[in-house]
Amino acid sequence: MVKKYIMTPGPTPISEDVLIEHGKPLMHHRSPEFGKIFSEVTEKLKKLLKTKNDVFILTASGTGAMETAITNSFKKGDKVLVASIGNFGERFKKISLVYGLEVISLDYEWGEVADPGDIKKILDKEKDIKGVMAQFSETSTGALNDIMAMGKIVKDYPALFIVDAISGLAASDFDTDGWGIDIVIGGSQKGISAPTGIAFVSISEKAWKAIEVSDIPRFYFDLRAAKAALQKNQTPWTPGISIIVAMNKALDLLLEEGIENVFTRHRILAMATQEAAIALGLEFLVAEPGQRGFSVTAIKVPGGIDGKELVKIMRVKYGVTIAGGQGKISGKIIRIGHLGYVGMFDVITAISALEMALADLNYDFEIGAGITAAQKVFNENNYLDK
Ligand SMILES: Cc1ncc(COP(=O)(O)O)c(C=O)c1O
């Protein structure tokens, strides 16, 4: 038997309580029972997002919500600015191009964050930009953009600010209304720790004005249909009923823990992972400590070691699934997810498997150094899984 652990930045581990909800007999999506749960989930998502804006639950993965944001907000040929710090920034560009938008790319090295000042310079120069898009946590690199600073800038321009917060939500504080974000995108399978298959978007009044005049073809993801259905606590089409029921429980667990405590937990889990990596003599993709997010830690694979082999040994031999590098940094980094239903012993297990796999690959280090460093972080912070 190889016991399995999932330590990726999505999907994330799911608690037994949530799995039990997910496994309950199906209710009909037009029934009052489901309507009640649907409205509860919507309200809890608003709490998580810190918003009074409309929130729409979509049956799709996160990419479906990215597509929804783009197809509903613009007219064909509109100019948009994408601040790209990694693979998911590139995805914003690809979707925008597919739907005939003109994309201005503001690209950074993978491992860096976007400079809000650069966004301001471009907005000052190109007065007809209709939207600015950025990631909160860029999952492919582990970097965390300063969305608050960007929001302060974009709110003074006509452009909509669209933020993919899919992997950052519940790991780091996110204040939709306080930061002036027009559209926030999230998913079920990340910090919320529910099954995969549900995404959601919050829509500001400013965004609604754009949605009403947008001329990009869309049907399944038409937010006007979603808005009409929301009046009856429903979705226009058959939703992922069991996933939404599971999310209701998962959101309860987050709110019971206390959202600020959830952020603290993620910060300490990230610190423990970082200290372990340092003790093993490893380097980070995000060089600047203050720019590292709390959802996932991206670690450079040491010279002479095959990154794909390292991930494979951890998964196949030791049962611990972590993520490798995406796109142009495939094989060059490993990514340890510490997002969602994760406690200190998950991190210790992942570090232990990493050490054992590194030893298998003849990497020169002191076995146990990583685990010791992680334990020290938990002890020093008086950390207990609660
Ligand atoms: C930041 C970010 N954006 C978008 C996505 C795409 O989401 P999905 O794979 O659910 O379509 C992911 C998923 O990993 C993500 O982490």
Tab-separated table of C-alpha atoms and ligand atoms in Angstrom:
chain	number	residue	atom	x	y	z
A	1	MET	CA	0.000	0.000	0.000
A	2	VAL	CA	1.182	3.520	-0.793
A	3	LYS	CA	-0.850	6.062	1.163
A	4	LYS	CA	-1.656	9.079	-1.028
A	5	TYR	CA	-1.203	12.749	-0.140
A	6	ILE	CA	-2.124	15.621	-2.429
A	7	MET	CA	0.074	18.663	-1.933
A	8	THR	CA	-0.618	20.574	-5.120
A	9	PRO	CA	-1.923	24.134	-5.410
A	10	GLY	CA	-5.202	22.727	-6.745
A	11	PRO	CA	-6.939	20.440	-6.519
A	12	THR	CA	-6.331	20.600	-2.796
A	13	PRO	CA	-7.105	18.046	-0.044
A	14	ILE	CA	-10.767	17.766	0.947
A	15	SER	CA	-11.906	17.162	4.536
A	16	GLU	CA	-14.084	14.162	5.415
A	17	ASP	CA	-16.936	16.492	6.443
A	18	VAL	CA	-16.973	18.029	2.988
A	19	LEU	CA	-16.721	14.657	1.240
A	20	ILE	CA	-19.705	13.386	3.234
A	21	GLU	CA	-21.775	16.355	2.023
A	22	HIS	CA	-20.601	15.732	-1.518
A	23	GLY	CA	-21.716	12.109	-1.296
A	24	LYS	CA	-25.263	12.803	-0.110
A	25	PRO	CA	-28.208	11.927	-2.363
A	26	LEU	CA	-28.753	14.481	-5.094
A	27	MET	CA	-31.409	17.153	-4.710
A	28	HIS	CA	-33.098	18.816	-7.668
A	29	HIS	CA	-31.627	22.148	-8.732
A	30	ARG	CA	-35.042	23.801	-9.007
A	31	SER	CA	-36.131	22.656	-5.527
A	32	PRO	CA	-36.482	25.082	-2.596
A	33	GLU	CA	-33.973	22.947	-0.634
A	34	PHE	CA	-31.274	23.528	-3.201
A	35	GLY	CA	-32.272	27.191	-3.633
A	36	LYS	CA	-31.584	27.705	0.074
A	37	ILE	CA	-28.143	26.112	-0.149
A	38	PHE	CA	-27.376	28.041	-3.332
A	39	SER	CA	-28.178	31.336	-1.679
A	40	GLU	CA	-26.140	30.373	1.421
A	41	VAL	CA	-23.108	29.518	-0.688
A	42	THR	CA	-23.451	32.797	-2.584
A	43	GLU	CA	-23.577	34.776	0.670
A	44	LYS	CA	-20.591	32.906	2.128
A	45	LEU	CA	-18.588	33.569	-1.035
A	46	LYS	CA	-19.374	37.269	-0.630
A	47	LYS	CA	-17.895	37.095	2.870
A	48	LEU	CA	-14.770	35.379	1.577
A	49	LEU	CA	-14.410	37.932	-1.224
A	50	LYS	CA	-15.316	40.839	1.080
A	51	THR	CA	-17.858	42.206	-1.367
A	52	LYS	CA	-21.401	43.463	-1.649
A	53	ASN	CA	-21.284	42.930	-5.416
A	54	ASP	CA	-23.257	40.195	-7.165
A	55	VAL	CA	-21.528	36.817	-7.074
A	56	PHE	CA	-22.327	34.219	-9.732
A	57	ILE	CA	-21.620	30.530	-9.365
A	58	LEU	CA	-20.678	28.830	-12.611
A	59	THR	CA	-20.374	25.147	-13.342
A	60	ALA	CA	-16.946	25.221	-14.911
A	61	SER	CA	-13.324	25.094	-13.914
A	62	GLY	CA	-11.509	28.362	-13.208
A	63	THR	CA	-10.701	28.874	-16.871
A	64	GLY	CA	-14.443	28.972	-17.606
A	65	ALA	CA	-14.748	31.895	-15.193
A	66	MET	CA	-11.799	33.648	-16.857
A	67	GLU	CA	-13.571	33.215	-20.201
A	68	THR	CA	-16.832	34.458	-18.649
A	69	ALA	CA	-15.136	37.620	-17.404
A	70	ILE	CA	-13.674	38.348	-20.816
A	71	THR	CA	-16.635	37.484	-23.054
A	72	ASN	CA	-19.103	39.427	-20.904
A	73	SER	CA	-17.076	42.583	-20.321
A	74	PHE	CA	-15.865	43.739	-23.705
A	75	LYS	CA	-16.731	44.502	-27.297
A	76	LYS	CA	-14.901	42.906	-30.175
A	77	GLY	CA	-11.702	44.834	-30.893
A	78	ASP	CA	-11.512	46.421	-27.415
A	79	LYS	CA	-8.043	47.100	-26.068
A	80	VAL	CA	-7.064	45.321	-22.838
A	81	LEU	CA	-3.908	45.329	-20.754
A	82	VAL	CA	-2.718	42.006	-19.330
A	83	ALA	CA	-0.023	42.080	-16.636
A	84	SER	CA	1.525	38.646	-17.024
A	85	ILE	CA	3.851	37.178	-14.406
A	86	GLY	CA	3.420	33.533	-15.399
A	87	ASN	CA	1.404	30.827	-17.076
A	88	PHE	CA	-2.028	32.068	-15.969
A	89	GLY	CA	-1.294	35.610	-17.132
A	90	GLU	CA	-0.544	34.045	-20.502
A	91	ARG	CA	-3.952	32.348	-20.335
A	92	PHE	CA	-5.687	35.724	-19.944
A	93	LYS	CA	-3.925	36.829	-23.121
A	94	LYS	CA	-4.842	33.697	-25.057
A	95	ILE	CA	-8.544	33.929	-24.163
A	96	SER	CA	-8.612	37.649	-25.005
A	97	LEU	CA	-7.048	37.006	-28.411
A	98	VAL	CA	-9.468	34.161	-29.192
A	99	TYR	CA	-12.367	36.592	-28.680
A	100	GLY	CA	-10.860	39.287	-30.901
A	101	LEU	CA	-9.559	41.719	-28.282
A	102	GLU	CA	-6.438	43.783	-28.819
A	103	VAL	CA	-3.995	42.771	-26.104
A	104	ILE	CA	-1.270	44.973	-24.671
A	105	SER	CA	1.130	42.629	-22.889
A	106	LEU	CA	2.960	43.794	-19.819
A	107	ASP	CA	5.294	40.872	-19.268
A	108	TYR	CA	7.582	40.151	-16.347
A	109	GLU	CA	10.113	37.413	-15.739
A	110	TRP	CA	8.480	34.334	-14.199
A	111	GLY	CA	9.225	34.669	-10.490
A	112	GLU	CA	8.673	38.437	-10.443
A	113	VAL	CA	5.545	40.418	-9.575
A	114	ALA	CA	3.957	43.185	-11.639
A	115	ASP	CA	4.891	46.786	-10.894
A	116	PRO	CA	1.692	48.843	-10.409
A	117	GLY	CA	3.602	51.918	-11.649
A	118	ASP	CA	4.055	50.242	-15.043
A	119	ILE	CA	0.276	49.751	-15.272
A	120	LYS	CA	-0.257	53.445	-14.544
A	121	LYS	CA	2.224	54.473	-17.233
A	122	ILE	CA	0.421	52.389	-19.863
A	123	LEU	CA	-3.039	53.582	-18.779
A	124	ASP	CA	-1.815	57.197	-19.048
A	125	LYS	CA	-0.489	56.586	-22.536
A	126	GLU	CA	-3.245	54.403	-23.991
A	127	LYS	CA	-6.440	56.204	-23.026
A	128	ASP	CA	-8.775	53.684	-24.714
A	129	ILE	CA	-7.863	50.641	-22.585
A	130	LYS	CA	-11.114	48.963	-21.556
A	131	GLY	CA	-9.784	46.396	-19.114
A	132	VAL	CA	-6.774	45.525	-16.971
A	133	MET	CA	-6.235	41.876	-16.044
A	134	ALA	CA	-3.885	40.345	-13.497
A	135	GLN	CA	-3.482	37.336	-11.229
A	136	PHE	CA	-3.543	37.657	-7.455
A	137	SER	CA	-1.511	34.520	-6.760
A	138	GLU	CA	0.254	33.345	-9.938
A	139	THR	CA	0.122	29.618	-9.290
A	140	SER	CA	2.782	28.735	-11.841
A	141	THR	CA	5.448	30.707	-9.951
A	142	GLY	CA	4.126	31.189	-6.420
A	143	ALA	CA	4.354	34.999	-6.699
A	144	LEU	CA	1.679	37.237	-5.168
A	145	ASN	CA	0.805	40.475	-6.964
A	146	ASP	CA	0.018	43.653	-5.030
A	147	ILE	CA	-3.613	43.841	-6.143
A	148	MET	CA	-4.442	46.526	-3.579
A	149	ALA	CA	-1.882	48.892	-5.137
A	150	MET	CA	-3.054	48.050	-8.654
A	151	GLY	CA	-6.701	48.595	-7.656
A	152	LYS	CA	-5.889	52.069	-6.333
A	153	ILE	CA	-4.487	52.973	-9.739
A	154	VAL	CA	-7.045	51.353	-12.056
A	155	LYS	CA	-10.064	52.826	-10.242
A	156	ASP	CA	-9.171	56.289	-11.588
A	157	TYR	CA	-9.448	55.105	-15.203
A	158	PRO	CA	-12.437	53.908	-17.254
A	159	ALA	CA	-10.926	50.404	-17.535
A	160	LEU	CA	-12.412	47.473	-15.647
A	161	PHE	CA	-10.043	45.698	-13.266
A	162	ILE	CA	-10.351	41.919	-13.601
A	163	VAL	CA	-8.457	39.778	-11.094
A	164	ASP	CA	-7.921	36.041	-11.224
A	165	ALA	CA	-7.799	35.235	-7.512
A	166	ILE	CA	-8.326	31.504	-8.077
A	167	SER	CA	-5.365	30.242	-6.063
A	168	GLY	CA	-4.898	33.188	-3.703
A	169	LEU	CA	-8.342	33.274	-2.114
A	170	ALA	CA	-8.445	31.958	1.466
A	171	ALA	CA	-4.644	31.900	1.649
A	172	SER	CA	-4.118	35.665	1.687
A	173	ASP	CA	-6.430	38.526	2.519
A	174	PHE	CA	-8.422	39.744	-0.475
A	175	ASP	CA	-10.667	42.793	-0.233
A	176	THR	CA	-12.770	43.058	-3.383
A	177	ASP	CA	-14.675	46.199	-2.461
A	178	GLY	CA	-11.918	47.848	-0.430
A	179	TRP	CA	-9.462	47.426	-3.308
A	180	GLY	CA	-11.995	48.393	-5.983
A	181	ILE	CA	-11.935	45.204	-8.045
A	182	ASP	CA	-14.624	44.998	-10.740
A	183	ILE	CA	-14.464	41.282	-11.438
A	184	VAL	CA	-12.905	38.684	-9.151
A	185	ILE	CA	-12.543	35.096	-10.307
A	186	GLY	CA	-12.370	32.087	-7.973
A	187	GLY	CA	-12.738	28.309	-8.010
A	188	SER	CA	-13.970	25.487	-5.771
A	189	GLN	CA	-10.842	23.342	-5.814
A	190	LYS	CA	-8.265	25.700	-4.335
A	191	GLY	CA	-8.405	27.479	-0.957
A	192	ILE	CA	-12.027	26.499	-0.405
A	193	SER	CA	-11.012	22.823	-0.604
A	194	ALA	CA	-14.112	21.444	-2.277
A	195	PRO	CA	-14.268	19.153	-5.309
A	196	THR	CA	-13.273	20.491	-8.726
A	197	GLY	CA	-15.853	21.857	-11.149
A	198	ILE	CA	-17.311	25.092	-9.756
A	199	ALA	CA	-16.022	28.584	-10.424
A	200	PHE	CA	-17.418	31.946	-9.429
A	201	VAL	CA	-17.187	35.608	-10.365
A	202	SER	CA	-18.067	38.800	-8.532
A	203	ILE	CA	-19.344	41.648	-10.678
A	204	SER	CA	-19.251	45.357	-9.750
A	205	GLU	CA	-21.763	47.954	-10.932
A	206	LYS	CA	-19.142	49.372	-13.267
A	207	ALA	CA	-18.686	45.906	-14.766
A	208	TRP	CA	-22.457	45.505	-15.210
A	209	LYS	CA	-22.545	48.624	-17.387
A	210	ALA	CA	-19.947	47.028	-19.659
A	211	ILE	CA	-21.756	43.676	-19.641
A	212	GLU	CA	-24.974	45.295	-20.866
A	213	VAL	CA	-23.306	46.609	-24.019
A	214	SER	CA	-20.780	43.822	-24.657
A	215	ASP	CA	-21.129	42.239	-28.118
A	216	ILE	CA	-18.885	39.172	-27.823
A	217	PRO	CA	-20.910	36.032	-28.612
A	218	ARG	CA	-21.640	33.878	-25.578
A	219	PHE	CA	-24.457	31.615	-24.479
A	220	TYR	CA	-23.620	29.202	-21.645
A	221	PHE	CA	-21.516	31.826	-19.865
A	222	ASP	CA	-23.883	34.771	-20.435
A	223	LEU	CA	-24.020	36.634	-17.111
A	224	ARG	CA	-27.314	38.285	-18.104
A	225	ALA	CA	-28.903	34.820	-17.982
A	226	ALA	CA	-27.149	34.111	-14.678
A	227	LYS	CA	-28.472	37.374	-13.231
A	228	ALA	CA	-32.056	36.597	-14.229
A	229	ALA	CA	-31.802	33.117	-12.660
A	230	LEU	CA	-30.213	34.472	-9.476
A	231	GLN	CA	-33.446	36.318	-8.669
A	232	LYS	CA	-34.895	32.830	-7.997
A	233	ASN	CA	-31.739	31.514	-6.279
A	234	GLN	CA	-31.021	29.410	-9.308
A	235	THR	CA	-28.609	29.052	-12.176
A	236	PRO	CA	-29.785	29.212	-15.796
A	237	TRP	CA	-28.510	25.703	-16.543
A	238	THR	CA	-28.141	22.544	-14.448
A	239	PRO	CA	-25.291	23.247	-12.020
A	240	GLY	CA	-22.812	20.916	-10.305
A	241	ILE	CA	-25.294	20.363	-7.507
A	242	SER	CA	-23.205	18.073	-5.297
A	243	ILE	CA	-20.170	20.322	-5.598
A	244	ILE	CA	-22.184	23.346	-4.482
A	245	VAL	CA	-23.542	21.358	-1.533
A	246	ALA	CA	-19.971	20.372	-0.646
A	247	MET	CA	-18.822	24.003	-0.983
A	248	ASN	CA	-21.453	25.045	1.538
A	249	LYS	CA	-19.784	22.826	4.131
A	250	ALA	CA	-16.265	23.792	3.071
A	251	LEU	CA	-17.104	27.489	3.423
A	252	ASP	CA	-18.621	26.807	6.847
A	253	LEU	CA	-15.337	25.259	7.947
A	254	LEU	CA	-13.403	28.323	6.766
A	255	LEU	CA	-15.790	30.750	8.425
A	256	GLU	CA	-15.835	28.729	11.669
A	257	GLU	CA	-12.028	28.717	11.745
A	258	GLY	CA	-12.216	32.486	11.228
A	259	ILE	CA	-10.996	33.932	7.976
A	260	GLU	CA	-8.116	35.842	9.609
A	261	ASN	CA	-6.992	32.607	11.307
A	262	VAL	CA	-7.136	30.880	7.939
A	263	PHE	CA	-4.737	33.479	6.515
A	264	THR	CA	-2.410	33.041	9.511
A	265	ARG	CA	-2.444	29.264	9.058
A	266	HIS	CA	-1.477	29.618	5.398
A	267	ARG	CA	1.270	32.099	6.222
A	268	ILE	CA	2.833	29.740	8.766
A	269	LEU	CA	2.517	26.714	6.467
A	270	ALA	CA	4.278	28.740	3.749
A	271	MET	CA	6.992	29.883	6.162
A	272	ALA	CA	7.620	26.306	7.309
A	273	THR	CA	7.916	25.146	3.698
A	274	GLN	CA	10.293	27.993	2.871
A	275	GLU	CA	12.502	27.393	5.918
A	276	ALA	CA	12.648	23.690	5.076
A	277	ALA	CA	13.754	24.470	1.524
A	278	ILE	CA	16.440	26.860	2.785
A	279	ALA	CA	17.724	24.204	5.212
A	280	LEU	CA	18.008	21.789	2.289
A	281	GLY	CA	20.117	24.307	0.375
A	282	LEU	CA	17.410	24.905	-2.212
A	283	GLU	CA	16.536	28.186	-3.939
A	284	PHE	CA	13.197	29.787	-4.693
A	285	LEU	CA	11.823	30.846	-8.063
A	286	VAL	CA	10.504	34.018	-6.395
A	287	ALA	CA	13.763	35.510	-5.143
A	288	GLU	CA	12.153	38.297	-3.112
A	289	PRO	CA	10.671	36.807	0.136
A	290	GLY	CA	7.975	39.497	0.387
A	291	GLN	CA	6.681	38.602	-3.067
A	292	ARG	CA	6.076	34.927	-2.251
A	293	GLY	CA	2.432	33.951	-1.787
A	294	PHE	CA	1.103	31.618	0.874
A	295	SER	CA	-0.651	29.106	-1.430
A	296	VAL	CA	2.281	27.454	-3.130
A	297	THR	CA	6.069	27.491	-2.867
A	298	ALA	CA	8.036	27.166	-6.096
A	299	ILE	CA	11.506	25.732	-5.558
A	300	LYS	CA	14.249	25.543	-8.173
A	301	VAL	CA	15.412	22.033	-8.970
A	302	PRO	CA	19.133	21.768	-8.091
A	303	GLY	CA	21.619	21.366	-10.943
A	304	GLY	CA	22.121	17.806	-12.138
A	305	ILE	CA	18.652	16.687	-10.984
A	306	ASP	CA	15.784	15.983	-13.345
A	307	GLY	CA	12.778	17.905	-11.978
A	308	LYS	CA	10.248	15.618	-13.610
A	309	GLU	CA	11.938	12.579	-12.106
A	310	LEU	CA	11.908	14.217	-8.652
A	311	VAL	CA	8.137	14.836	-8.858
A	312	LYS	CA	7.602	11.306	-10.143
A	313	ILE	CA	9.584	9.641	-7.338
A	314	MET	CA	7.668	11.633	-4.730
A	315	ARG	CA	4.340	10.589	-6.258
A	316	VAL	CA	4.981	6.993	-7.247
A	317	LYS	CA	7.415	5.804	-4.580
A	318	TYR	CA	6.295	7.920	-1.619
A	319	GLY	CA	2.656	8.696	-2.497
A	320	VAL	CA	3.052	12.492	-2.219
A	321	THR	CA	1.779	14.416	-5.233
A	322	ILE	CA	3.298	17.853	-5.696
A	323	ALA	CA	3.328	19.910	-8.893
A	324	GLY	CA	6.127	20.452	-11.381
A	325	GLY	CA	6.839	23.522	-13.466
A	326	GLN	CA	4.431	24.704	-16.147
A	327	GLY	CA	5.078	26.043	-19.636
A	328	LYS	CA	8.589	27.323	-20.220
A	329	ILE	CA	9.819	26.304	-16.747
A	330	SER	CA	8.605	22.719	-16.970
A	331	GLY	CA	11.176	20.420	-15.305
A	332	LYS	CA	13.045	23.371	-13.779
A	333	ILE	CA	11.013	23.869	-10.601
A	334	ILE	CA	8.848	21.922	-8.201
A	335	ARG	CA	5.789	23.457	-6.550
A	336	ILE	CA	4.619	22.375	-3.099
A	337	GLY	CA	1.012	23.375	-2.499
A	338	HIS	CA	0.055	24.249	1.086
A	339	LEU	CA	-3.396	25.512	0.239
A	340	GLY	CA	-6.808	24.697	1.665
A	341	TYR	CA	-7.446	21.807	4.040
A	342	VAL	CA	-3.758	21.521	4.943
A	343	GLY	CA	-2.176	21.275	8.370
A	344	MET	CA	1.371	21.146	9.722
A	345	PHE	CA	1.794	17.403	9.319
A	346	ASP	CA	0.902	17.632	5.631
A	347	VAL	CA	3.795	20.040	5.173
A	348	ILE	CA	6.105	17.837	7.246
A	349	THR	CA	5.055	14.807	5.185
A	350	ALA	CA	5.723	16.645	1.927
A	351	ILE	CA	9.131	17.835	3.106
A	352	SER	CA	9.980	14.349	4.314
A	353	ALA	CA	9.063	12.854	0.916
A	354	LEU	CA	11.060	15.589	-0.800
A	355	GLU	CA	14.116	14.743	1.291
A	356	MET	CA	13.765	11.029	0.561
A	357	ALA	CA	13.384	11.619	-3.168
A	358	LEU	CA	16.351	14.023	-3.200
A	359	ALA	CA	18.420	11.356	-1.408
A	360	ASP	CA	17.363	8.823	-4.062
A	361	LEU	CA	18.699	11.231	-6.675
A	362	ASN	CA	22.037	11.580	-4.796
A	363	TYR	CA	21.532	15.241	-3.884
A	364	ASP	CA	24.067	16.204	-1.222
A	365	PHE	CA	22.333	17.394	1.961
A	366	GLU	CA	21.804	16.502	5.590
A	367	ILE	CA	18.796	14.218	5.810
A	368	GLY	CA	16.208	15.547	8.261
A	369	ALA	CA	17.374	19.175	7.978
A	370	GLY	CA	14.217	20.252	6.171
A	371	ILE	CA	11.827	18.589	8.584
A	372	THR	CA	13.688	20.042	11.560
A	373	ALA	CA	13.492	23.548	10.082
A	374	ALA	CA	9.754	23.191	9.419
A	375	GLN	CA	9.106	21.908	12.954
A	376	LYS	CA	11.027	24.864	14.326
A	377	VAL	CA	8.724	27.291	12.499
A	378	PHE	CA	5.659	25.549	13.918
A	379	ASN	CA	7.125	25.546	17.437
A	380	GLU	CA	8.255	29.161	17.339
A	381	ASN	CA	4.799	30.266	16.195
A	382	ASN	CA	3.045	28.087	18.797
A	383	TYR	CA	1.256	26.622	15.831
A	384	LEU	CA	-1.419	23.965	16.324
A	385	ASP	CA	-3.863	22.705	13.691
A	386	LYS	CA	-7.253	23.812	14.989
B	1	LIG	C1	-4.242	31.370	-10.914
B	1	LIG	C2	-5.030	30.384	-11.709
B	1	LIG	N1	-5.782	30.808	-12.719
B	1	LIG	C3	-6.501	29.962	-13.462
B	1	LIG	C4	-6.491	28.617	-13.225
B	1	LIG	C5	-7.252	27.737	-14.107
B	1	LIG	O1	-8.189	27.057	-13.411
B	1	LIG	P1	-8.770	25.651	-13.906
B	1	LIG	O2	-7.611	24.729	-14.074
B	1	LIG	O3	-9.683	25.320	-12.790
B	1	LIG	O4	-9.458	25.920	-15.194
B	1	LIG	C6	-5.704	28.100	-12.197
B	1	LIG	C7	-5.636	26.658	-11.919
B	1	LIG	O5	-4.642	26.127	-11.535
B	1	LIG	C8	-4.972	29.003	-11.424
B	1	LIG	O6	-4.213	28.561	-10.412
